[in-house]
């Protein structure tokens, strides 16, 4: 069975600094997708970034980038130039491409950006 | 553009009462639909998902059930609520070929 582990329940970072959130996963499949979702205090969950397992290049979206290490089954999220609006719960998620369209979520990391 | 609605936003129900939470999606057709429950420290737990009308897959044996009476409508129900059903319920949709899931605003359910 696939599992997703986020070992950092809470983190904080000073505004304008860089922070990295960790995520590891376990699967026997070779084709899958990985995601980072953000859930601000208002509760609406939004997609931050996604990575296809067959792509070696790490995905980037503006200040957000990932470090995808397929052999190590690691998928960390780096937030550069942190802003107060980045304060949120961040969830790592895994989805197999086997056709079931099911996500497996980690337990989340609560990030607080300090002024 | 696509939007997803959930209601009610909050709900307080006594133990043993029935439940009906509704989720609708606009601006797309034949979406995959999902119900999650979010508990503190446990992330999101997938409860049900549906790839078409009348097609429901259950992930966790529980006191809840789901139905999809229309293409873009997904309903979460219970005949008799338990205290352990309290939580934050999220509905989500996705297009099969795109894979991202888009979440609704959620329903906070408190069973007293």
Short mmCIF file of N, CA and C in Angstrom, two decimals, chain A residues 7 9 21 31 39 47 49 51-52 77 81 84 92 95 98 102-103 110-111 114:
data_model
loop_
_atom_site.label_atom_id
_atom_site.label_comp_id
_atom_site.label_asym_id
_atom_site.label_seq_id
_atom_site.Cartn_x
_atom_site.Cartn_y
_atom_site.Cartn_z
N UNK A 7 7.14 14.45 8.18
CA UNK A 7 7.69 14.28 9.52
C UNK A 7 7.77 15.57 10.33
N UNK A 9 5.52 18.30 11.86
CA UNK A 9 4.15 18.76 12.11
C UNK A 9 4.03 20.28 12.05
N UNK A 21 10.01 22.08 3.25
CA UNK A 21 9.11 21.12 3.90
C UNK A 21 9.39 19.73 3.33
N UNK A 31 5.07 4.78 -12.15
CA UNK A 31 4.42 5.95 -12.71
C UNK A 31 3.39 6.51 -11.73
N UNK A 39 -3.35 24.78 2.48
CA UNK A 39 -4.65 25.05 3.09
C UNK A 39 -4.49 26.22 4.06
N UNK A 47 -4.01 23.90 -4.94
CA UNK A 47 -2.82 23.23 -5.44
C UNK A 47 -1.65 24.20 -5.51
N UNK A 49 1.81 22.90 -6.38
CA UNK A 49 2.73 22.43 -7.40
C UNK A 49 2.54 20.93 -7.58
N UNK A 51 4.27 17.25 -9.62
CA UNK A 51 5.44 16.65 -10.24
C UNK A 51 5.05 15.29 -10.82
N UNK A 52 5.37 15.08 -12.08
CA UNK A 52 5.16 13.77 -12.68
C UNK A 52 6.40 12.91 -12.42
N UNK A 77 9.37 20.40 -0.59
CA UNK A 77 8.90 21.68 -1.12
C UNK A 77 9.74 22.81 -0.56
N UNK A 81 11.82 33.31 -0.42
CA UNK A 81 11.28 34.64 -0.16
C UNK A 81 9.90 34.54 0.51
N UNK A 84 4.01 36.50 4.33
CA UNK A 84 3.03 36.24 5.40
C UNK A 84 1.86 35.41 4.88
N UNK A 92 1.35 17.09 1.45
CA UNK A 92 1.97 16.35 0.35
C UNK A 92 0.99 15.25 -0.05
N UNK A 95 -0.47 10.28 -6.05
CA UNK A 95 -1.54 9.67 -6.82
C UNK A 95 -0.99 8.71 -7.84
N UNK A 98 -2.61 4.34 -12.00
CA UNK A 98 -3.15 3.03 -12.36
C UNK A 98 -4.61 3.08 -12.73
N UNK A 102 -7.11 7.85 -7.06
CA UNK A 102 -7.14 8.07 -5.62
C UNK A 102 -5.87 8.77 -5.16
N UNK A 103 -6.06 9.72 -4.27
CA UNK A 103 -4.95 10.43 -3.65
C UNK A 103 -4.65 9.81 -2.28
N UNK A 110 2.26 22.36 9.40
CA UNK A 110 1.73 23.71 9.64
C UNK A 110 2.90 24.69 9.58
N UNK A 111 2.85 25.58 8.61
CA UNK A 111 3.91 26.57 8.43
C UNK A 111 3.43 27.93 8.87
N UNK A 114 6.79 34.37 10.01
CA UNK A 114 6.88 35.39 11.04
C UNK A 114 7.34 36.72 10.46
#
